[in-house]
Short mmCIF file of C-alpha atoms and ligand atoms in Angstrom, two decimals:
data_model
loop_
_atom_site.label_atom_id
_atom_site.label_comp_id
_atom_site.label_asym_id
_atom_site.label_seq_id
_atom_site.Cartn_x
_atom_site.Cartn_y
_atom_site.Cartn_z
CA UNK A 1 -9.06 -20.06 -16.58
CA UNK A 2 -12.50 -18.93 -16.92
CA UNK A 3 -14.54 -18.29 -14.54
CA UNK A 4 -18.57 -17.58 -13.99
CA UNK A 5 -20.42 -15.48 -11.77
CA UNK A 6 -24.02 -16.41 -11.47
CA UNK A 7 -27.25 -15.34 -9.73
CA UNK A 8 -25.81 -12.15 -8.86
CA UNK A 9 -28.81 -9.96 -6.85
CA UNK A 10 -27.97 -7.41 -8.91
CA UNK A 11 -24.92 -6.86 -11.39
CA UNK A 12 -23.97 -2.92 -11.84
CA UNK A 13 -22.76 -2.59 -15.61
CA UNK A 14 -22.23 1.10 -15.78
CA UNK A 15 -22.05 0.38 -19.35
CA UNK A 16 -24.25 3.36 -19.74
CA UNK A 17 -21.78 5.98 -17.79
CA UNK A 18 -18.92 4.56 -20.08
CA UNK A 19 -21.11 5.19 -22.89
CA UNK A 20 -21.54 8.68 -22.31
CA UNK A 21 -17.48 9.13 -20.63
CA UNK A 22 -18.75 9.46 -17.55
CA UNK A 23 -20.52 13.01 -17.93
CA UNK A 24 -23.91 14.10 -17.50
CA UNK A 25 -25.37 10.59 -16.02
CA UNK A 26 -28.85 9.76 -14.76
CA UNK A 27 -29.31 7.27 -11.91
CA UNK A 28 -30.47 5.11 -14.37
CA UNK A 29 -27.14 5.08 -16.09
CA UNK A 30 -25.92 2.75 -13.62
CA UNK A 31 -27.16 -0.49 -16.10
CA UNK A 32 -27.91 -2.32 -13.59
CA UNK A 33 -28.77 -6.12 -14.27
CA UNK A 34 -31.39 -8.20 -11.56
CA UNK A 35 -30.29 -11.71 -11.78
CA UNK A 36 -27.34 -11.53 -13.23
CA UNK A 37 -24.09 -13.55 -14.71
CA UNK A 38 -20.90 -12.48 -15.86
CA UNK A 39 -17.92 -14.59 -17.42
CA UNK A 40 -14.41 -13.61 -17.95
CA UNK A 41 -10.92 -15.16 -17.64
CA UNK A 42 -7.85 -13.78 -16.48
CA UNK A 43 -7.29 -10.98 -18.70
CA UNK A 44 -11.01 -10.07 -20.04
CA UNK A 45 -14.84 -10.05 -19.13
CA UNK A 46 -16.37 -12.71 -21.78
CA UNK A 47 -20.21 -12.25 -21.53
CA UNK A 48 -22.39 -10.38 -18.78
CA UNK A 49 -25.87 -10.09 -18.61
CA UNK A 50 -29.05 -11.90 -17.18
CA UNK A 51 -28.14 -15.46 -15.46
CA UNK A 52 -31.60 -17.03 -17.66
CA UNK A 53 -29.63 -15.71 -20.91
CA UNK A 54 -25.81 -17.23 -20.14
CA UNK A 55 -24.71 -18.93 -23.33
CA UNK A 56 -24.71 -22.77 -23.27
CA UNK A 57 -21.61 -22.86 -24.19
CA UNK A 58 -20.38 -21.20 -20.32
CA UNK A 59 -22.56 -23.55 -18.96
CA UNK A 60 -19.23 -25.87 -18.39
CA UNK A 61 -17.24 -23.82 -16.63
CA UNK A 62 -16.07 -23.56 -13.29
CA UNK A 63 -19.20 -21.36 -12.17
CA UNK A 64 -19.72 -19.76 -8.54
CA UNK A 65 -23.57 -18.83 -7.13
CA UNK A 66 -23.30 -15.47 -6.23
CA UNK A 67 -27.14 -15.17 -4.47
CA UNK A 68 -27.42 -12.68 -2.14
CA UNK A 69 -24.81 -10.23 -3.38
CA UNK A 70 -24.13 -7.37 -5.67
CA UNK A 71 -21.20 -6.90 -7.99
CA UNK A 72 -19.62 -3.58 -9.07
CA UNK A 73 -16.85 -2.56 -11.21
CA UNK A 74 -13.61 -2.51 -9.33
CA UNK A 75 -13.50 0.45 -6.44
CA UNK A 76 -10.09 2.46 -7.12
CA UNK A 77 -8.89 5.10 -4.69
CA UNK A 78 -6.95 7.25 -7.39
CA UNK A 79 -5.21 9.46 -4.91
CA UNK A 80 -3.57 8.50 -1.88
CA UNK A 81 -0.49 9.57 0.03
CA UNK A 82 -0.03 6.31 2.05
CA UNK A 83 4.02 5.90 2.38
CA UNK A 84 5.15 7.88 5.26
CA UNK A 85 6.17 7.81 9.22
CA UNK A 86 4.95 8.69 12.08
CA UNK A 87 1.55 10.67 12.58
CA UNK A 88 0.36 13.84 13.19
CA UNK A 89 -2.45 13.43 15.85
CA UNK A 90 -0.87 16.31 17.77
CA UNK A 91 -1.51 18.33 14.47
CA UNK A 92 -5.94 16.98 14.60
CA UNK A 93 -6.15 18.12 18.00
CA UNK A 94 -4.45 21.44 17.21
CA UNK A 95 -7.18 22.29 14.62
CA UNK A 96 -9.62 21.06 16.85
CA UNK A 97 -8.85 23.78 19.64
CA UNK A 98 -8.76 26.25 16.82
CA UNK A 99 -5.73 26.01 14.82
CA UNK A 100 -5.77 26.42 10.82
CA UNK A 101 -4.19 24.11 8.50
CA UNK A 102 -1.85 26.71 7.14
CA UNK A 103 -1.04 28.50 10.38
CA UNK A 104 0.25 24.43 11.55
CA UNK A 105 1.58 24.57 8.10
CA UNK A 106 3.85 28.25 8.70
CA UNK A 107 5.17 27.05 11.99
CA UNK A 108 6.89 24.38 11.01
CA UNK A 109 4.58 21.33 10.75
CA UNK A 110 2.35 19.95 8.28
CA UNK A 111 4.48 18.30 5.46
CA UNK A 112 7.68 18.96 6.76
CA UNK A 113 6.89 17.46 9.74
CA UNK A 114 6.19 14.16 8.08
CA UNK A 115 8.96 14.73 6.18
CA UNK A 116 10.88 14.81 9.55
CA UNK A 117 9.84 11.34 10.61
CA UNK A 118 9.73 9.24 6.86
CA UNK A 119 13.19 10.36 7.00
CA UNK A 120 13.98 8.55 10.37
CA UNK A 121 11.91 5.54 9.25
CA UNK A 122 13.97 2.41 7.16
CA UNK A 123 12.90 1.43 4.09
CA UNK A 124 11.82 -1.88 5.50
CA UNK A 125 9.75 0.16 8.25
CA UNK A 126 8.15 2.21 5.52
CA UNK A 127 7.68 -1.03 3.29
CA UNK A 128 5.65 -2.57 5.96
CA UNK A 129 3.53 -0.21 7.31
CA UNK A 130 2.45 0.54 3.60
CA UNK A 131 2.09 -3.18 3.19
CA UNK A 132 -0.54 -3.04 6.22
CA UNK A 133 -2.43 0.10 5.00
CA UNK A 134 -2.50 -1.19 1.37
CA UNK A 135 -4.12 -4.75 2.68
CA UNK A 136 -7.08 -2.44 5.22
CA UNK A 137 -7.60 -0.45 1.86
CA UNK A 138 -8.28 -3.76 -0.40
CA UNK A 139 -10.26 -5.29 2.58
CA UNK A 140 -13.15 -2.67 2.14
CA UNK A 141 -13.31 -3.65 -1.93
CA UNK A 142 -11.02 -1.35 -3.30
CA UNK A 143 -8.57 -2.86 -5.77
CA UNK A 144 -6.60 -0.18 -7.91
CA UNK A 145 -4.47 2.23 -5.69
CA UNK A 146 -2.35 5.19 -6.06
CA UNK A 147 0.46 5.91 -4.09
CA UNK A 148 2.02 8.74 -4.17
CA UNK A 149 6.04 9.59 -2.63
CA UNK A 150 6.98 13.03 -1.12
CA UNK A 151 7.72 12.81 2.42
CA UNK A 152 11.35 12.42 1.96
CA UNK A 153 11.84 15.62 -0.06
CA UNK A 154 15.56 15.26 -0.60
CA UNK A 155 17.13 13.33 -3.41
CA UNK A 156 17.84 9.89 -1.93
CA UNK A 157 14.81 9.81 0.12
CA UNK A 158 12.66 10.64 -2.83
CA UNK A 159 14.54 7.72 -4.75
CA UNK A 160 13.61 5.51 -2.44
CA UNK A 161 10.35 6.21 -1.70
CA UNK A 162 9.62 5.57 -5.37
CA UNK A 163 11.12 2.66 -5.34
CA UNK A 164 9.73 0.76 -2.30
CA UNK A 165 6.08 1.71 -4.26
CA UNK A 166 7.52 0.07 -7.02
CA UNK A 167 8.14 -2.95 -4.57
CA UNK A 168 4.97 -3.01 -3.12
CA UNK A 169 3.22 -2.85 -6.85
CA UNK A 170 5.08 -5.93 -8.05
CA UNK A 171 4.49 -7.36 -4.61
CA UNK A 172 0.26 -7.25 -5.10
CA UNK A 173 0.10 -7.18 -8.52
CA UNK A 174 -2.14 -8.15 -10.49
CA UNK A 175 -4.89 -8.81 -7.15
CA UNK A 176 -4.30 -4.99 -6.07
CA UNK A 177 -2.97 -3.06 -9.30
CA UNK A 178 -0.93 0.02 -7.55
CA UNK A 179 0.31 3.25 -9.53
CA UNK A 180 2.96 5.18 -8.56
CA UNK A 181 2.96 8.81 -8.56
CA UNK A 182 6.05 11.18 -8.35
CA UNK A 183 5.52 13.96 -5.89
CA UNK A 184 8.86 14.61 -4.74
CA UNK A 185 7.23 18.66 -5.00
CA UNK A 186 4.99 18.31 -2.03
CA UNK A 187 7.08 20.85 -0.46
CA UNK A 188 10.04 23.23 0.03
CA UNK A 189 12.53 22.12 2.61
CA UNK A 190 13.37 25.06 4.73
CA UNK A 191 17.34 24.48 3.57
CA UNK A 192 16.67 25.34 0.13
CA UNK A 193 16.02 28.98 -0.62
CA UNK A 194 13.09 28.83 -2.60
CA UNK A 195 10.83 26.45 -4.63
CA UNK A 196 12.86 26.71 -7.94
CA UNK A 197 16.32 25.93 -6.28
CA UNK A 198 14.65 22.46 -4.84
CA UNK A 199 13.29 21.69 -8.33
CA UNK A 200 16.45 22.48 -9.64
CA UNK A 201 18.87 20.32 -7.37
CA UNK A 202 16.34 17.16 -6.46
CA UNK A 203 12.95 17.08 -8.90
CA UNK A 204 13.91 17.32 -12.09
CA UNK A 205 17.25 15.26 -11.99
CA UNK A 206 15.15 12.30 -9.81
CA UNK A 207 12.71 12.56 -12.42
CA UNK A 208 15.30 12.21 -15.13
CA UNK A 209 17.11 9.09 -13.26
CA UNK A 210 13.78 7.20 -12.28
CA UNK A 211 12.49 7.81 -15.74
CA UNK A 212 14.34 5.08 -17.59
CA UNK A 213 13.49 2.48 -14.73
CA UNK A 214 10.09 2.70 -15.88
CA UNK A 215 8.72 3.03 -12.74
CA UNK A 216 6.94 5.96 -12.27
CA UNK A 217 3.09 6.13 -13.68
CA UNK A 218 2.63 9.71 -13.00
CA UNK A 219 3.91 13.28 -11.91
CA UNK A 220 2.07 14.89 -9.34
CA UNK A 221 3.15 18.85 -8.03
CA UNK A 222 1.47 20.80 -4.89
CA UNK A 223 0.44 24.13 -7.14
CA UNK A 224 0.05 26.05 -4.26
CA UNK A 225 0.39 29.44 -2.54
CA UNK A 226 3.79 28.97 -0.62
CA UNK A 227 4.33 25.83 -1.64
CA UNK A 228 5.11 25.48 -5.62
CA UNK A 229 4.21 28.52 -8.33
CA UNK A 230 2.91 28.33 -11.79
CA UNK A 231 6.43 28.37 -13.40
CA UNK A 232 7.56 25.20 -11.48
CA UNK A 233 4.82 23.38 -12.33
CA UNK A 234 4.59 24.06 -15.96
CA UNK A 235 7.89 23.40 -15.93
CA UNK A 236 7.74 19.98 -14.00
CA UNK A 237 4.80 19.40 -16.54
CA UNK A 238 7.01 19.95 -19.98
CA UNK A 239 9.85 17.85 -18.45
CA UNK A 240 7.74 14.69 -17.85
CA UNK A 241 6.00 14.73 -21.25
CA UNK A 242 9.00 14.82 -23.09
CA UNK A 243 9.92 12.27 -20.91
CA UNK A 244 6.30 10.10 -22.06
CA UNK A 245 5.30 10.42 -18.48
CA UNK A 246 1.62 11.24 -17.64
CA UNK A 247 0.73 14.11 -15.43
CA UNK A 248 -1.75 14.71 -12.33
CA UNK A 249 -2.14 17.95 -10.02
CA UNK A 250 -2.98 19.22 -6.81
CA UNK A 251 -4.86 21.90 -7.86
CA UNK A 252 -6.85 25.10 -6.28
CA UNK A 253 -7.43 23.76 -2.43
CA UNK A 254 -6.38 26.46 -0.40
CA UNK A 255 -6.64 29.07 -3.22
CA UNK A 256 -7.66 29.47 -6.58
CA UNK A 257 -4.64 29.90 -8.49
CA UNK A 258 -6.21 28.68 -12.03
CA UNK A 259 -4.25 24.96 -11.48
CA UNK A 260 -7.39 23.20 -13.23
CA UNK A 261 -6.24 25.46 -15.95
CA UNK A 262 -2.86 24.30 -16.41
CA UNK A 263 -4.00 20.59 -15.47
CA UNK A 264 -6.18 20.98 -18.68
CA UNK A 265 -3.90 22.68 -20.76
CA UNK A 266 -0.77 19.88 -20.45
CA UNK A 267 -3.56 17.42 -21.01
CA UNK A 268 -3.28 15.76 -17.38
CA UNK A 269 -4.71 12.81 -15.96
CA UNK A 270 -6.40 14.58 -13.05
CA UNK A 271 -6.39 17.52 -11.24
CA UNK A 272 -7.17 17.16 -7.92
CA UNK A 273 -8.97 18.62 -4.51
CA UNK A 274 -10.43 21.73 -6.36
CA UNK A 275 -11.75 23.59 -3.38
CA UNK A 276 -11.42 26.99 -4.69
CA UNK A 277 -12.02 26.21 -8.23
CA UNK A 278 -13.15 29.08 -10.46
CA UNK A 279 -15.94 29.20 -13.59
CA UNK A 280 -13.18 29.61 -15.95
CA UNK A 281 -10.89 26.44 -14.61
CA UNK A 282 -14.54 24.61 -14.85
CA UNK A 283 -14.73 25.60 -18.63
CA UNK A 284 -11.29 24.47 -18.99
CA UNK A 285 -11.68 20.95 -17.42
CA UNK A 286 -15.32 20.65 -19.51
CA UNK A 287 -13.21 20.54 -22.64
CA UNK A 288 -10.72 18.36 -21.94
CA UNK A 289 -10.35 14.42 -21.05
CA UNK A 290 -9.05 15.55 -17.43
CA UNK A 291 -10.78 13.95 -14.43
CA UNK A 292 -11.83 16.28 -11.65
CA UNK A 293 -10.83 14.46 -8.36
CA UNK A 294 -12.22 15.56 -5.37
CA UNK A 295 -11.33 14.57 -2.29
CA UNK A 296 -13.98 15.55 0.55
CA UNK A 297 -12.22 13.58 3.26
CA UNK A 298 -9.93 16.24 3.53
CA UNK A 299 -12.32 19.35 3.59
CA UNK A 300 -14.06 17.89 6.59
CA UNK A 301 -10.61 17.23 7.82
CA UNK A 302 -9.20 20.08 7.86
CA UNK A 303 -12.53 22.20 8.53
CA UNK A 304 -13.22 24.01 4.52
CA UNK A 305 -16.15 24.02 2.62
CA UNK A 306 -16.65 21.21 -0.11
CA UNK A 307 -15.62 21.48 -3.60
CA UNK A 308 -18.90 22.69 -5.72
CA UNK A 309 -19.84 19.47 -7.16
CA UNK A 310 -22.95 20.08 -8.55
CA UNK A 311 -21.87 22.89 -10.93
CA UNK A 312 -19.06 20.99 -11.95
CA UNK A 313 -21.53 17.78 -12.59
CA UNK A 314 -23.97 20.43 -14.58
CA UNK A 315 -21.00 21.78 -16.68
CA UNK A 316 -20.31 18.01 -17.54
CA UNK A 317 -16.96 17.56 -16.28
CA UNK A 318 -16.04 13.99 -15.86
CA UNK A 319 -15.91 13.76 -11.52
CA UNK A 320 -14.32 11.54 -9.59
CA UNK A 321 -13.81 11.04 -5.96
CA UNK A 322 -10.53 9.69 -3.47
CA UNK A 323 -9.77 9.37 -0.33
CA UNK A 324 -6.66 11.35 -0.42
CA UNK A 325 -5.70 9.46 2.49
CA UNK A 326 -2.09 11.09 4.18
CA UNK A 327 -1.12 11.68 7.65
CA UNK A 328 -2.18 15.32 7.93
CA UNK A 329 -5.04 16.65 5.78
CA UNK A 330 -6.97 13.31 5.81
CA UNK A 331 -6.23 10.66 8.20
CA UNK A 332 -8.48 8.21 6.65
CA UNK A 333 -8.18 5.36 4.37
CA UNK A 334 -11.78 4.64 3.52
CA UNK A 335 -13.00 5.85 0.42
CA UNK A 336 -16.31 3.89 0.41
CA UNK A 337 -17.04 5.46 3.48
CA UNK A 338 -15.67 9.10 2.22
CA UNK A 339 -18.14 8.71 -0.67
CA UNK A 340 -21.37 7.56 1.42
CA UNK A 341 -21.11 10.55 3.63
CA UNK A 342 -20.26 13.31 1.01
CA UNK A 343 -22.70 12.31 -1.94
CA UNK A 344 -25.39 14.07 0.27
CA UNK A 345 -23.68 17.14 0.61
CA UNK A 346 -22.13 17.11 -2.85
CA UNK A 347 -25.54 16.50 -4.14
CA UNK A 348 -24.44 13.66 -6.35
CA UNK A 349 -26.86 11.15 -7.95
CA UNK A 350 -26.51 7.41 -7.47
CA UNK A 351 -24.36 7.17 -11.04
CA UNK A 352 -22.26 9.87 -10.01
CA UNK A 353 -21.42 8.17 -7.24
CA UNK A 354 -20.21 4.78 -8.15
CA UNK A 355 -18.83 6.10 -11.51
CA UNK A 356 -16.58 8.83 -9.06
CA UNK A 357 -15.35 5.94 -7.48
CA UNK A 358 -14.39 3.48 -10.40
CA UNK A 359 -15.10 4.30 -13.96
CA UNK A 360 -13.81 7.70 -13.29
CA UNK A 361 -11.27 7.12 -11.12
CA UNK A 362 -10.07 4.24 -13.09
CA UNK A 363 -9.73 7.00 -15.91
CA UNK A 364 -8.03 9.44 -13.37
CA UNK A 365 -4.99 6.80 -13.71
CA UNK A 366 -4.94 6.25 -17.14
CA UNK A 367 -6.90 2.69 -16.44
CA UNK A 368 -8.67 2.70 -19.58
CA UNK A 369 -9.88 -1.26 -19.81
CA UNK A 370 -11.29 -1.04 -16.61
CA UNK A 371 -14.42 0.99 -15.10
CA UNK A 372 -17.32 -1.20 -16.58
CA UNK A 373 -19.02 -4.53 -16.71
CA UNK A 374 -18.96 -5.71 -20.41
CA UNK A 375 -17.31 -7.61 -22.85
CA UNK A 376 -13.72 -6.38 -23.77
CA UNK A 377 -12.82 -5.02 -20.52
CA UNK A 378 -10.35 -6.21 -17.86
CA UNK A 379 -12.07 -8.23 -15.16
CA UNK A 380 -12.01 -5.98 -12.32
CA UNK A 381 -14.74 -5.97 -9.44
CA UNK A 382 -15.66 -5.11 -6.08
CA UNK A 383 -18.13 -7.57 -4.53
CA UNK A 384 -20.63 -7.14 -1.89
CA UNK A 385 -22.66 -9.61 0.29
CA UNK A 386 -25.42 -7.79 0.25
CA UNK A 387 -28.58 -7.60 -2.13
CA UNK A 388 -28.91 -4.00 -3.48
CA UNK A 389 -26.20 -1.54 -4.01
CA UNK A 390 -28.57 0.90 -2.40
CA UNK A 391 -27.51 -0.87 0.70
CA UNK A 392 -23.74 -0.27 0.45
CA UNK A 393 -23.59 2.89 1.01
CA UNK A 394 -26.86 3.17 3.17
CA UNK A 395 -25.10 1.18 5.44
CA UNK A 396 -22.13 3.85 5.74
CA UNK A 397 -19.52 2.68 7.88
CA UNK A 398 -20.12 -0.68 7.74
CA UNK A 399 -17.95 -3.14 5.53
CA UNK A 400 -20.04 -5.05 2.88
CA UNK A 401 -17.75 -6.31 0.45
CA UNK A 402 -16.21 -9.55 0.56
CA UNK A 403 -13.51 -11.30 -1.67
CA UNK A 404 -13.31 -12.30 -5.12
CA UNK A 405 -13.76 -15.98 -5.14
O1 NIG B 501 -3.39 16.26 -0.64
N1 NIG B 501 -1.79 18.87 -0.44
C1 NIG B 501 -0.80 18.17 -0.36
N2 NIG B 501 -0.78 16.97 0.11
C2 NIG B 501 -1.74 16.45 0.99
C3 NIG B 501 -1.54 16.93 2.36
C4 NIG B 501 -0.43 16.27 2.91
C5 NIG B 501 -0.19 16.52 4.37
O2 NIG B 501 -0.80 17.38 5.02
O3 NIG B 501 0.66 15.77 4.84
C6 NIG B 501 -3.14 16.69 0.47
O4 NIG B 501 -4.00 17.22 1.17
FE1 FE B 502 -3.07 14.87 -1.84
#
């Protein structure tokens, strides 16, 4: 069926970011339209442009006045963690009273700690609660999320982690479009004797069983000091392209171990966090289609200075940004509201901003049709009852967006 939007305040293309693959952008990138229309049907955007221009021959179709709001390309939250139990508040107020993520991290808790309680939770338990944090995500305008597993960290866990987010995808699909990401190498149970031995005996034969299902979108590894080495994840990396299975990375958070390297290098998706980044990972990323992901939630959550944004930006890597939203690092599901506070600090221009959040974050999942406002791409939006996009994320905290009628 097709459908018309009309007398949009203002309609924010971004054809001009996709133009230029989401690099070097000028505020004035953002293409945005005053008066605006835009017709699509179920599976493409027909026309956009100025409501006085709409072709006649729209002018019969089931058309909805839009006055007084804004419309965006779809908000996507590329990287979140949101299938787990329990919580670690006990962890927060740790840090607070002085505590370091790692030291929480060495003594037991952290991941493993999660780990602990996803494993006590039922699939239905860990179905629903992902159901209710999936439906507050959409309900501040975000319609494309990733969901990563790895809280179970043992073989049938792991297994069915992946496949209650394969549940919940065909469950909201196509009105929330979910990805799922394989991270059963979030961490090292203390039982197995060192990272290799639990890639051995639970990631790479999972991987190898789930492949065929066609479920999985991604693989995702924690490259980390103490966590997973170089070795694993290159290895992790060969095994899922020979498998035709696309690749994303947490890369160089707590240290720079050159993981924006490797990201590059096996051609992935995203890498991810990028804290500790170095010049050369930043020439690496500039020359490849990899999407730098940061996730600033996380470095005000756990108390570390924010990625450097603005040399990245100036080097022309493509940025995006997520909420990383998990029990531990980042307890919060908001990404609009992640983005308002850090694009100050980041020193990000307006473009940078909303492309990080869909064009570019679209891209960090491999959502190609998706990102802009024009003809030929899939109809995805985030709307807003408000009457500039300035005002979205002025008004930081606050809710603007409203459904898709
Ligand atoms: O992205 N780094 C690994 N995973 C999460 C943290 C998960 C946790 O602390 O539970 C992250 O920050
Ligand atoms: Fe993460």
């Amino acid at each position: 069926m097709i459908k018309v939007y009309r007398h949009l305040n203002q309609l924010v293309t971004l054809s001009p970011c996709l133009q230029k693959d989401g690099r070097h952008l000028l505020p004035e990138d953002l293409g945005i339209i005053e008066s605006a229309a835009v017709v699509f049907d179920d599976h493409s955007i027909l026309w956009a442009g100025s409501d006085d221009q709409l072709p006649t021959e729209y002018s019969k179709e089931k058309s909805f006045n839009l006055t007084g709001h804004v419309l965006t390309p779809e908000i996507v939250d590329s990287h979140t963690h949101l299938i787990f139990g329990g919580d670690r508040s006990s962890e927060y107020a740790d840090r607070l009273n002085g505590t370091s993520y790692e030291e929480i991290a060495k003594r037991g808790g952290g991941i493993l700690f999660t780990m602990k309680e996803t494993n006590a939770a039922s699939p239905d338990e860990l179905f629903q609660k992902a159901c209710e944090r999936i439906e507050r995500i959409h309900s501040y305008g975000v319609g494309s999320i990733e969901i990563k597993s790895g809280y179970g960290l043992n073989y049938a866990k792991e297994k069915a982690l992946s496949l209650i987010i394969d549940r919940l995808k065909k469950k909201y699909a196509p009105k929330i479009q979910i990805r799922n990401t394989f991270l059963a190498a979030h961490d090292v149970p203390k039982s197995f004797a060192s990272s290799a031995d639990y890639m051995k005996e639970v990631v790479f034969p999972l991987l190898t069983e789930l492949a065929p299902l066609d479920v999985i979108d991604a693989v995702d590894i924690f490259h980390e000091k103490n966590y997973f080495t170089t070795e694993d994840t290159e290895a992790l990396f060969s095994h899922a392209r020979s498998l035709g299975i696309s690749r994303k990375l947490h890369a160089d958070e707590l240290n720079d171990n050159h993981g924006a390297e490797i990201a590059a290098r096996f051609h992935c998706l995203s890498a991810d966090h990028l804290l500790k980044i170095s010049d050369s990972s930043i020439e690496a990323l500039k020359k490849s289609q990899t999407v730098a992901t940061l996730l600033p939630g996380t470095a005000f959550f756990i108390g570390k200075p924010l990625a450097p944004a603005r040399r990245m930006l100036d080097a022309g890597l493509k940025l995006a940004l997520a909420s990383d939203f998990n029990p531990g690092s980042c307890h919060c599901d908001n990404l609009l509201l992640i983005a308002s506070v850090s694009a100050q600090q980041l020193k990000l221009n307006q473009a940078e901003l909303w492309t990080a959040i869909t064009l570019n974050a679209a891209h960090a999942l491999g959502l190609h049709s998706q990102g802009a406002i024009q003809a030929g791409l899939n109809p995805r939006f985030t709307l807003f009852k408000t009457e500039t996009l300035s005002q979205v994320t002025y008004s930081w905290g606050r809710n603007l967006s409203v459904s898709l009628p």
